XYZ file of C-alpha atoms in Angstrom:
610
model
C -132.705 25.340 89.753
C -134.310 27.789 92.291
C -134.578 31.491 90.840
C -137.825 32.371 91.269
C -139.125 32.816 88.188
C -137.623 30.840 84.379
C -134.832 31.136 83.106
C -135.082 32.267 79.593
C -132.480 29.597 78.151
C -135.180 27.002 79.629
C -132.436 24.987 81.382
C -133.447 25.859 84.033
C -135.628 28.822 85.476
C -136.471 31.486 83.230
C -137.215 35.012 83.906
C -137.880 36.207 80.810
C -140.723 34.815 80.130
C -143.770 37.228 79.251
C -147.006 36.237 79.988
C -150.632 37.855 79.641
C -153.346 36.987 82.625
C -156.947 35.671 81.986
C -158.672 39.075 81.554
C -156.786 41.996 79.292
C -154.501 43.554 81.048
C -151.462 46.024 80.869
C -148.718 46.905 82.693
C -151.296 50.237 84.599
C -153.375 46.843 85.871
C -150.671 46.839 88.146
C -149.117 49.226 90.468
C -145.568 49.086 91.499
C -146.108 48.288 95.519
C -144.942 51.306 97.958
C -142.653 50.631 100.258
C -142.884 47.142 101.928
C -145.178 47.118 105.222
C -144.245 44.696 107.865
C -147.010 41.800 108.342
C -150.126 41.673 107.517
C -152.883 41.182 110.001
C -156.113 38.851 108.733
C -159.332 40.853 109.802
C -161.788 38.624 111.637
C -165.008 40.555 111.754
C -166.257 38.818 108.295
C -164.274 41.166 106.301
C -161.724 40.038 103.437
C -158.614 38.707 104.669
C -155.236 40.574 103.713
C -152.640 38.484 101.778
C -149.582 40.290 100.495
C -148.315 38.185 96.766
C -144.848 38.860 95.950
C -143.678 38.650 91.969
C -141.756 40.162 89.006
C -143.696 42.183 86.102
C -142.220 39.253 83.555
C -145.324 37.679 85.693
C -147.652 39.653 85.655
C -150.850 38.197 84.409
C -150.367 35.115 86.291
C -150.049 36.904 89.360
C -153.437 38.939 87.921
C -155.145 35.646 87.403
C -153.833 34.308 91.370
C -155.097 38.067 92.769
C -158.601 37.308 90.900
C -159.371 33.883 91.855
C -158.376 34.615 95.456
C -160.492 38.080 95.784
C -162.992 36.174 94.873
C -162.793 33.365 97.554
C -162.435 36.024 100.313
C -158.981 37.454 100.102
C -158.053 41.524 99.819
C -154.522 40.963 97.736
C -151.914 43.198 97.450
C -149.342 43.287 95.074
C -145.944 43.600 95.163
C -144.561 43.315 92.120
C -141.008 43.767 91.307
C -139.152 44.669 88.304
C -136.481 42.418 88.286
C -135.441 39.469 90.105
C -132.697 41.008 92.282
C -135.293 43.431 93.812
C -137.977 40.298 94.085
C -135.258 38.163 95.643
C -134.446 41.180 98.055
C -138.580 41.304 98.880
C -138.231 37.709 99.751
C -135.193 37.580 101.662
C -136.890 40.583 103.647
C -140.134 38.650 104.432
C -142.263 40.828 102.974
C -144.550 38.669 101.229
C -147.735 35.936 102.708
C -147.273 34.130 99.577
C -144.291 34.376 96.285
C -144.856 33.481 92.728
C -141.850 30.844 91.808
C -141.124 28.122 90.052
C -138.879 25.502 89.367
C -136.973 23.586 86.540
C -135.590 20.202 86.983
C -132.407 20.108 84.586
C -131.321 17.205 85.533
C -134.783 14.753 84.446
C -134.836 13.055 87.706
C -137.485 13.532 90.481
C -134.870 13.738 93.511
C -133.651 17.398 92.383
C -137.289 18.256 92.072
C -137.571 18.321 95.697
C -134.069 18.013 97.772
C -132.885 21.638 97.245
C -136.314 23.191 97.257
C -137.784 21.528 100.342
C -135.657 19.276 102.698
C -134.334 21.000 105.572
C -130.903 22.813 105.082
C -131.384 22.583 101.137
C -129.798 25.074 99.301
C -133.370 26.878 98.300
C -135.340 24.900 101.307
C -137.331 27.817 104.049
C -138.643 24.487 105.446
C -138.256 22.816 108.259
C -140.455 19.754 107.957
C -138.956 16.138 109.632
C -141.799 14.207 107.289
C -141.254 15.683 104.577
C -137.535 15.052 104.821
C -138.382 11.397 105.807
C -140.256 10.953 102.513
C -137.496 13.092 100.318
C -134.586 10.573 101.252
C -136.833 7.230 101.746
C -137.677 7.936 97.741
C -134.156 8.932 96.961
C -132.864 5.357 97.463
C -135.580 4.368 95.327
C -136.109 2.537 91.885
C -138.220 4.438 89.331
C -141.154 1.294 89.558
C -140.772 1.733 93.621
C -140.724 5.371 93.894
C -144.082 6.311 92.673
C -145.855 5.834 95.834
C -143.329 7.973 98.130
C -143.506 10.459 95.927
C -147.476 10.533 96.100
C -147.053 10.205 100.034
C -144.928 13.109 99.671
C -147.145 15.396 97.362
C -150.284 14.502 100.083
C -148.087 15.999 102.726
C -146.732 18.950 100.981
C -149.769 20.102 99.275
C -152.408 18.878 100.208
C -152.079 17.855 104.366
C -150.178 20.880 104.835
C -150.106 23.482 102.017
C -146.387 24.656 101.951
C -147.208 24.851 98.124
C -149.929 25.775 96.079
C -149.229 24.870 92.710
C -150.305 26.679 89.261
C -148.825 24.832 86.340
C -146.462 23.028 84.193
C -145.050 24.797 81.181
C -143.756 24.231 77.827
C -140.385 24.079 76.855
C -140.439 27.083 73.480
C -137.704 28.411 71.349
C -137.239 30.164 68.208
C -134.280 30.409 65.794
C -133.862 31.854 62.350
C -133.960 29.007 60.145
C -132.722 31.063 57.697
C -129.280 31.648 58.772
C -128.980 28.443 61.016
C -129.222 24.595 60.221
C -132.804 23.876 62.115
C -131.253 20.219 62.323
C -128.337 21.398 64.327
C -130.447 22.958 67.096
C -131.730 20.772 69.660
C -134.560 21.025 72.562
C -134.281 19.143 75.194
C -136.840 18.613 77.846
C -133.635 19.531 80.648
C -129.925 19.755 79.678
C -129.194 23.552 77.777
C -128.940 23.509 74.675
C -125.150 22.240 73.353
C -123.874 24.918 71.730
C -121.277 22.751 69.928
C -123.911 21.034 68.359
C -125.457 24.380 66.258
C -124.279 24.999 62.515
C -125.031 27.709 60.401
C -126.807 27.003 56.971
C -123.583 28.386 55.135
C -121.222 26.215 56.919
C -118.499 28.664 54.931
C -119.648 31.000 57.968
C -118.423 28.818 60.949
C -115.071 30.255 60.827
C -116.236 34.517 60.448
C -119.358 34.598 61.950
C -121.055 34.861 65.082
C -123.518 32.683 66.712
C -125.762 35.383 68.708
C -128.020 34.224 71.138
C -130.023 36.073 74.110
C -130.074 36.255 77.874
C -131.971 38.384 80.522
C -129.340 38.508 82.874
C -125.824 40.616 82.754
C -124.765 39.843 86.074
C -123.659 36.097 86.384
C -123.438 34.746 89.853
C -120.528 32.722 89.193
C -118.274 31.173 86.236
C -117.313 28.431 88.923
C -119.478 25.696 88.428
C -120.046 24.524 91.765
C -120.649 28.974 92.618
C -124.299 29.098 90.950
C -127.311 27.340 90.014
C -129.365 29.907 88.249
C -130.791 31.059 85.287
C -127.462 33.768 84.671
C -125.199 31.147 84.354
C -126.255 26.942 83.847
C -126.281 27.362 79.792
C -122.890 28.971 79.938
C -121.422 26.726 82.672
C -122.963 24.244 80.898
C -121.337 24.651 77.878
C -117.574 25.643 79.330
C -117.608 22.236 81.232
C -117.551 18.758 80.579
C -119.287 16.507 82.775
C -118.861 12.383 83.209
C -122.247 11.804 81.709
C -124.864 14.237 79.849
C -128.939 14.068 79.367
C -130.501 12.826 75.935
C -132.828 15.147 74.650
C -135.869 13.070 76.433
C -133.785 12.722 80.132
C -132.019 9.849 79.469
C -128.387 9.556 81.172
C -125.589 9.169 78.352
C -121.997 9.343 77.894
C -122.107 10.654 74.384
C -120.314 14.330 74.418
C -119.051 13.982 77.689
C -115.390 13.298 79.261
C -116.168 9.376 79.645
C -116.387 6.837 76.861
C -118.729 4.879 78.883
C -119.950 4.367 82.099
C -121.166 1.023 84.696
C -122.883 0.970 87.347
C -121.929 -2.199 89.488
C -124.215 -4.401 91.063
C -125.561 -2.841 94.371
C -126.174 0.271 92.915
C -123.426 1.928 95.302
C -120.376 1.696 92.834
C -120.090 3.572 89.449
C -117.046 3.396 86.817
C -116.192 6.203 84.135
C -113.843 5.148 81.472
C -112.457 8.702 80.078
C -111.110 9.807 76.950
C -107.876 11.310 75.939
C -108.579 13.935 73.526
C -109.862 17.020 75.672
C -107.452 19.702 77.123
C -108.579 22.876 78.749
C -108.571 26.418 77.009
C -107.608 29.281 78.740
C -107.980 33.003 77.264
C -104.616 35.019 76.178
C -105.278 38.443 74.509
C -109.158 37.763 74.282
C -108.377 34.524 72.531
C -108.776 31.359 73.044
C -105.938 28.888 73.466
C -104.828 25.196 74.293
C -103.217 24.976 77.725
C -101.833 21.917 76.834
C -102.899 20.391 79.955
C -105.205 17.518 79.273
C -108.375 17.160 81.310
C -107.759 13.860 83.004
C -109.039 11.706 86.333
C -106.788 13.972 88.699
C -109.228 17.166 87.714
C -112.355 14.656 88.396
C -111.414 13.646 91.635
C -111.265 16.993 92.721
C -113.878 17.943 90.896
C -116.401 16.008 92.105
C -114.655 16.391 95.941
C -115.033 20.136 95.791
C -118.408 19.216 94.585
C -119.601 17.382 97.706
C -117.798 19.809 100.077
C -120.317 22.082 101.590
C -116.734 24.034 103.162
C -114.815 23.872 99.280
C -115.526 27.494 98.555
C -117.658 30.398 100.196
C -121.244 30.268 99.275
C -121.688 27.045 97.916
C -124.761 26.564 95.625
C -124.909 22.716 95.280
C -123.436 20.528 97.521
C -126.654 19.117 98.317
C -126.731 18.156 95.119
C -123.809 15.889 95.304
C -124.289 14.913 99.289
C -124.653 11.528 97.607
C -120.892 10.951 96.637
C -119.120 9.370 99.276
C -115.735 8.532 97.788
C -114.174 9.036 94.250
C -110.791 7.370 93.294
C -108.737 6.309 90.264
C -108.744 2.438 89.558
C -105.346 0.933 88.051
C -105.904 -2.676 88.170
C -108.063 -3.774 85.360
C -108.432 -6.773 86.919
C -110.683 -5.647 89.750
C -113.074 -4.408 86.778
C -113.559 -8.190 85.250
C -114.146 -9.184 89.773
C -117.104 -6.681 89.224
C -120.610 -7.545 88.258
C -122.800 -4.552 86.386
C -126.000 -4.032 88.102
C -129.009 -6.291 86.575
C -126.681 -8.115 84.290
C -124.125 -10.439 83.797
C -121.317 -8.648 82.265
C -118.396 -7.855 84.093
C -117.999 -3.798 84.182
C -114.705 -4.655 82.570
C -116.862 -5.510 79.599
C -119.711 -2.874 79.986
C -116.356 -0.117 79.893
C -115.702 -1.551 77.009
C -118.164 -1.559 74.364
C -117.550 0.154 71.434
C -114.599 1.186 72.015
C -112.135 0.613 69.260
C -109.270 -0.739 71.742
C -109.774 -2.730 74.618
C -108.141 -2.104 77.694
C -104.623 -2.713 77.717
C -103.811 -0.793 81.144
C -105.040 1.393 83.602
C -102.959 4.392 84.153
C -102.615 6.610 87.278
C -100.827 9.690 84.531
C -103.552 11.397 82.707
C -100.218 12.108 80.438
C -99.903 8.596 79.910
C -103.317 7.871 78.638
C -103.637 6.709 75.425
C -107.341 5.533 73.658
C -105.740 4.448 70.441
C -103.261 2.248 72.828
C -105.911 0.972 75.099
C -104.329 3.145 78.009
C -107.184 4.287 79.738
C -108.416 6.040 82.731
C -110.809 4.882 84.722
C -112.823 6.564 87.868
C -114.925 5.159 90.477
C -117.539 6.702 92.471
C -118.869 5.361 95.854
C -122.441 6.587 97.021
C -123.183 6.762 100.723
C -126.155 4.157 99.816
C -127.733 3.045 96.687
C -128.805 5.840 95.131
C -129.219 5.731 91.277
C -130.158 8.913 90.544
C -126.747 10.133 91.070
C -125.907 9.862 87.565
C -128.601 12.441 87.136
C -126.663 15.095 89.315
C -123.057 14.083 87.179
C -125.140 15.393 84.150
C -126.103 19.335 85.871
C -123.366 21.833 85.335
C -122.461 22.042 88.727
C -120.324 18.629 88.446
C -118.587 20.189 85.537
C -114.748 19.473 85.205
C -112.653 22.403 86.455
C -108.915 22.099 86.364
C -107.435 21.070 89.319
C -104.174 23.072 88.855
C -105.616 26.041 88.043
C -108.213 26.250 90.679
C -106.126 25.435 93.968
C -103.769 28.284 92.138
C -106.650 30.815 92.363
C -108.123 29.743 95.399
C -105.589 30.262 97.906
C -107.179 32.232 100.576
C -108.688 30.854 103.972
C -112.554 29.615 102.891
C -113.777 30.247 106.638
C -111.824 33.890 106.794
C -113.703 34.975 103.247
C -113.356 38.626 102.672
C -115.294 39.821 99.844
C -113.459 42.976 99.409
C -110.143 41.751 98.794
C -110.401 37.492 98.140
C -110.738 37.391 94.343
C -111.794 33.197 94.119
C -111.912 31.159 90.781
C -114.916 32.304 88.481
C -115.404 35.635 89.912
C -117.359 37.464 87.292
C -115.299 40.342 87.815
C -112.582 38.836 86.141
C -114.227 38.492 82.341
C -115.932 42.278 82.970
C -114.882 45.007 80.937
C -114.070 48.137 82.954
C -113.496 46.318 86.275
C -110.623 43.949 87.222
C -110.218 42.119 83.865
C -107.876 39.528 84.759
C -109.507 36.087 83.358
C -108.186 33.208 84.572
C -110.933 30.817 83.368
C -109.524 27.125 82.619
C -112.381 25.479 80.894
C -112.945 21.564 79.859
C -115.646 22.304 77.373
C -116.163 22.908 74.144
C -116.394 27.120 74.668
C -114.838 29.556 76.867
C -115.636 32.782 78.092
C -113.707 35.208 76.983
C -115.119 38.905 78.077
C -118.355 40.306 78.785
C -119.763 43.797 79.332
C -123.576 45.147 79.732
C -124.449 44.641 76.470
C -123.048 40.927 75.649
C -120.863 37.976 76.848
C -118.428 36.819 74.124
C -117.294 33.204 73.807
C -114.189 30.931 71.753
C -114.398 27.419 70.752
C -111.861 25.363 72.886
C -109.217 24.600 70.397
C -108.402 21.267 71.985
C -112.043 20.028 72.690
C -112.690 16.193 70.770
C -111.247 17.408 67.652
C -111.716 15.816 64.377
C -114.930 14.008 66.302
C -118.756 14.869 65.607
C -118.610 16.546 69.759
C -115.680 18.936 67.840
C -117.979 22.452 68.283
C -118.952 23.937 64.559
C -118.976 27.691 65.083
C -115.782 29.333 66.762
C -117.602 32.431 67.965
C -120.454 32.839 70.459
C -121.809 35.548 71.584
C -124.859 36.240 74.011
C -126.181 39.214 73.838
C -128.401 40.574 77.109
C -131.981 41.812 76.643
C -134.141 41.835 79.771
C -137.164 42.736 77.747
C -138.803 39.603 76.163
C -140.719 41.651 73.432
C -137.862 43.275 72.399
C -135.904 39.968 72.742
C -138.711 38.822 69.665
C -138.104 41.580 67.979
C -134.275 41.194 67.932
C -134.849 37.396 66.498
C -137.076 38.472 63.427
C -135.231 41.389 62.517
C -132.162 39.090 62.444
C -130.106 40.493 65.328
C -130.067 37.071 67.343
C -130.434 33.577 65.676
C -132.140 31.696 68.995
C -134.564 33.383 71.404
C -135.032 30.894 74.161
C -138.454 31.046 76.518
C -140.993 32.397 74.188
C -144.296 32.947 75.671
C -147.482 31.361 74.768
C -148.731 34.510 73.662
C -145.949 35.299 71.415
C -145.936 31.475 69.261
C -148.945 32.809 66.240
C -146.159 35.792 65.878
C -143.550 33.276 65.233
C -145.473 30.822 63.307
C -145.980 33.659 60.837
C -142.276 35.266 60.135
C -141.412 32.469 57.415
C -137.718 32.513 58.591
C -138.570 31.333 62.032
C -139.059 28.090 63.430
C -140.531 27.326 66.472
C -139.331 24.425 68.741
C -141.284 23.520 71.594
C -141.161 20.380 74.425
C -143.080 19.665 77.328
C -140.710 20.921 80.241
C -139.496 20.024 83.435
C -140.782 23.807 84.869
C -143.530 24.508 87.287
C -144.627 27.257 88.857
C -146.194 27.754 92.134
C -146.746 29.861 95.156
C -144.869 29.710 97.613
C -145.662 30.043 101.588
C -143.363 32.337 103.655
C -142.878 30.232 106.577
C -141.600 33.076 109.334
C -143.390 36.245 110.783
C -146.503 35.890 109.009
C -149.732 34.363 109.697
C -149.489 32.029 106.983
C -146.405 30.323 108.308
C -148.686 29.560 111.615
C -151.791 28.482 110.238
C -152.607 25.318 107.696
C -156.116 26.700 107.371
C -155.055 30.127 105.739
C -152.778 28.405 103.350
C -155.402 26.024 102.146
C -157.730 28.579 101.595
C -155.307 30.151 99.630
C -154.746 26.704 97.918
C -158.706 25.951 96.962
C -158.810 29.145 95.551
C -156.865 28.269 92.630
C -158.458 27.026 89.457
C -155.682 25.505 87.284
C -158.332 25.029 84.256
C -159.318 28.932 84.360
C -154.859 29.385 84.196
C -154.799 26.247 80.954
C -158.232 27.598 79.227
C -156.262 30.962 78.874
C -153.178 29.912 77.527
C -155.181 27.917 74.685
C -153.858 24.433 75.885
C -149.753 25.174 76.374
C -149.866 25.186 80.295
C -150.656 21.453 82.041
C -151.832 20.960 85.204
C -149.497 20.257 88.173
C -149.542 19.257 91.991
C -145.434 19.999 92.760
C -142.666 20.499 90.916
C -142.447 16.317 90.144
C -145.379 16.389 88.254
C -144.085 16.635 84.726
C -141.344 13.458 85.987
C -143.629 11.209 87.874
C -146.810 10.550 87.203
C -148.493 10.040 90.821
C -152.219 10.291 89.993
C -153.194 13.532 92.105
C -154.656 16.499 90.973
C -155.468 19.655 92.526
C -159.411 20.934 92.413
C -160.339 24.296 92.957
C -163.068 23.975 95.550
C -164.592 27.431 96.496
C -166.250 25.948 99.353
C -163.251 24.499 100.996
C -161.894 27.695 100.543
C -164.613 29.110 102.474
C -164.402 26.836 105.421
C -160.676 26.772 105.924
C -160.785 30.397 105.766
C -163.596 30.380 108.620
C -161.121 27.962 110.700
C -158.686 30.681 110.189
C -160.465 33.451 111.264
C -162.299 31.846 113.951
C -159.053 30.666 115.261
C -157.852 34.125 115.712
């Protein structure tokens, strides 16, 4: 999930995330950056080279500890640091940067998404352009987990170390903090990808599930897009998240499951190409009437996952798709009626029939396979089943059902909002499904938000986002959510985000810094939660108009310069070290060594090249 920077909810990218740099600094260490100067010319008379970094003040010491360690292997760095991540995005999207702090979190626990969107050509955070690396991206995509290992270290050679589109920093902890004296510190999981399940949290009192309000904290008031398929950012993957069911979800430790999810269980045939979902019957959508949330009555069945998961796929289903790449993968998806053709299908590495696999644990067997998701009946054994066809084998698929952009939108209510021409867009009069407008206070309020999961969005201003338990999500089951109200209250500034937790404002501050976990361990109503995460940050290479994006030997001088143990040693142990953003998934046996020398020698290539 590309945003440059963490998202605070950890599910992805955080930008809220305060950190201090390897020397003491403060916020004068760093001027704001005037006006952005168009390229920077390398001086080749022996002089420093100029190198522009690009990065938000929630960053700030790391970028102090990058500037540092390269002015000291021959670089004069300047700084432009932005306040928030729509200016930083607008810096990058300018080219005015050599190199950009980022960093990436891979929410769905499998090593394809760490690299397809951010570095194949066309993907949907990709500036390169690199026929290798793409080779390598798909040859490991069609990969088993014991066959992968070695096209993934092929891969990390090429993009780090043979050609330096990267130069990677660290891996991070996964930290938050709740009041364990209001909440049940049982009830509140952390998971090294998926969001947190809000349906999952309880309050101590469970007398207050009813009355009170769950209050949790983002950095971000503007959401890109309550669509799932809209927006894969930091705004809006907990909330999308958690207002859409998905065929499968993550275990806390990246495991794919069908617990909490739309399908009972789920087979994957043999050849690794077909996969069945058997769904459940007991999940309608909620809609909002009066602020409220209500029970549409329409049940979420395998007519709004077909077209779902098609919309999904379809780079051309809505203006500015965010993640079809992440479902390129799907070739066909289809209802199955004869239950026969299940028992005619082997599972992959076993001998059941899928048939069987479908039907473990449930407490009726499959009776019949209907085509009406009115008709479906669990008790009765009248099921629905889907089927998904890959393009090729491609097992990580199940990965990209679990990420909130294959959540279950209602296919009714979406072709009923969507009705303009996708290739004749206008902005300034095409209103499409999900617009955030819709749920804002003060603009045009008109929310007509269908959701399959187990909250809804109700309305949201500057100040906080207010969710409703669906009425009609798995009720009477252990998925059924506890607390009826949710609200998320926005607070760009992480101390004051701290603050708000211990003086009992909030009850869960996700993405607390390193530097903040001594404060936490000593308030005696906080807990402190942390995982090793899926997250790494990096810098990033512009690839256009600079003379980075021409030479190799500038960008691994940049590269050498960076001394991951100086970056660990300062945060006390809670940083690891990293080559890309697979690093904390697969385990390819390369390391990157700060080598001042090699520093020095590619930056003589450089400038002896000019």
């Amino acid at each position: 999930m590309k945003n440059k920077g963490k998202f605070a909810a950890l599910l992805l990218i955080s930008l809220s995330i305060m950190l201090s740099g390897c020397k003491l600094t403060t916020k004068n260490d760093v001027k704001e950056s005037p006006a952005p100067t168009q390229g920077t010319e390398a001086v080749v008379d022996g002089n420093p080279v100029d190198i522009e970094l690009l990065g938000m003040s929630s960053n700030e010491a790391d970028l102090n500890i990058v500037r540092d360690q390269l002015t000291k292997n021959g670089f004069k760095v300047k700084l432009n640091l932005q306040a928030d991540y729509g200016s930083f995005k607008s810096q990058q999207d300018a080219g005015n940067y050599d190199i950009a702090l980022s960093s990436w979190t891979t929410v769905t626990g499998n090593p394809d998404y760490a690299v397809r969107s951010l570095f194949k050509t066309g993907g949907d955070y990709s500036i390169l352009a690199d026929p290798e690396i793409d080779k390598l991206i798909d040859a490991a995509g069609a990969q088993t987990p014991e066959e992968y290992t070695e096209t993934y270290k092929q891969f990390e050679q090429q993009l780090v170390f043979d050609k330096a589109y990267i130069a990677p920093l660290y891996n991070s902890l996964k930290a938050q903090a709740l009041n364990q004296d209001v909440l049940n510190k049982d009830s509140v999981r952390i998971s090294k990808s998926r969001s947190l399940p809000w349906e999952d949290v309880d309050f101590k009192d469970t007398s207050k599930r009813a009355k009170d309000a769950l209050v949790l904290q983002s950095t971000m008031p503007t959401l890109t897009s309550l669509d799932p398929i809209k927006g894969n950012d930091g705004s809006i993957n907990i909330i999308n998240t958690n207002m859409y069911v998905r065929l499968v979800n993550l275990t806390d430790d990246d495991k794919i499951t069908s617990e909490g999810s739309l399908s009972l269980n789920h087979a994957i045939a043999d050849g690794n190409s077909d996969y069945y979902f058997i769904l459940r019957d007991d999940i309608n959508f909620a809609q909002i009437k009066n602020k409220l949330a209500v029970d549409t009555g329409e049940r979420v069945g395998a007519d709004d996952v077909i077209f779902s998961l098609n919309r999904a796929k379809d780079k051309n289903s809505v203006p500015d798709h965010r993640t079809f790449t992440l479902h390129e993968h799907i070739n066909n998806v289809e209802l199955v009626t004869d239950a026969a053709a299940l028992d005619a299908v082997k599972v992959s590495g076993g001998s059941d029939t899928v048939k069987a696999a479908l039907e473990k644990g449930l407490g009726s067997k499959i009776s019949a396979l209907v085509s009406d998701k009115k008709q479906a009946n669990n008790k009765e054994g009248k099921y629905q089943v889907v089927k998904l066809t890959t393009t090729e084998p491609f097992p990580q698929v199940l990965n990209y059902l679990a990420h909130q952009s294959a959540g279950i939108v209602s296919k009714k209510q979406v072709e009923s909002i969507n009705t303009y021409d996708v290739a004749k867009f206008d902005v300034n009069k095409d209103i499409p499904y999900g617009d955030q407008n819709t749920v804002t206070e003060g603009s045009a309020y008109n929310n007509t938000l269908f959701t399959s999961g187990p909250y809804i969005l109700s309305s949201k201003n500057d100040y906080e986002a207010i969710f409703y338990k669906n009425p009609a999500y798995m009720k009477g089951t252990e998925n059924e959510p506890n607390i009826a109200n949710i609200k998320i209250r926005f607070i760009k500034d992480a101390d004051s985000s701290l603050s708000a937790l211990r003086s009992g404002e909030i009850h869960i501050y996700y993405g607390v810094s390193e530097t903040k976990f001594d404060v936490v361990k000593g308030d005696s109503k906080l807990a402190l939660q942390t995982v090793q995460s899926n997250a790494v940050s990096y810098l990033l290479f512009n690839t256009k108009n600079r003379p980075v994006a021409e030479s190799a030997d500038l960008r691994k001088a940049v590269l050498y310069s960076i001394n991951q143990d100086e970056i660990l040693a300062f945060y006390n142990g809670n940083k690891f070290k990293a080559v890309s953003t697979l690093s904390p998934l697969v385990n390819t046996g390369m390391e990157l060594k700060a080598d001042p020398a090699k520093a020095k020698e590619f930056l003589n290539a450089y400038k002896a090249s000019k």
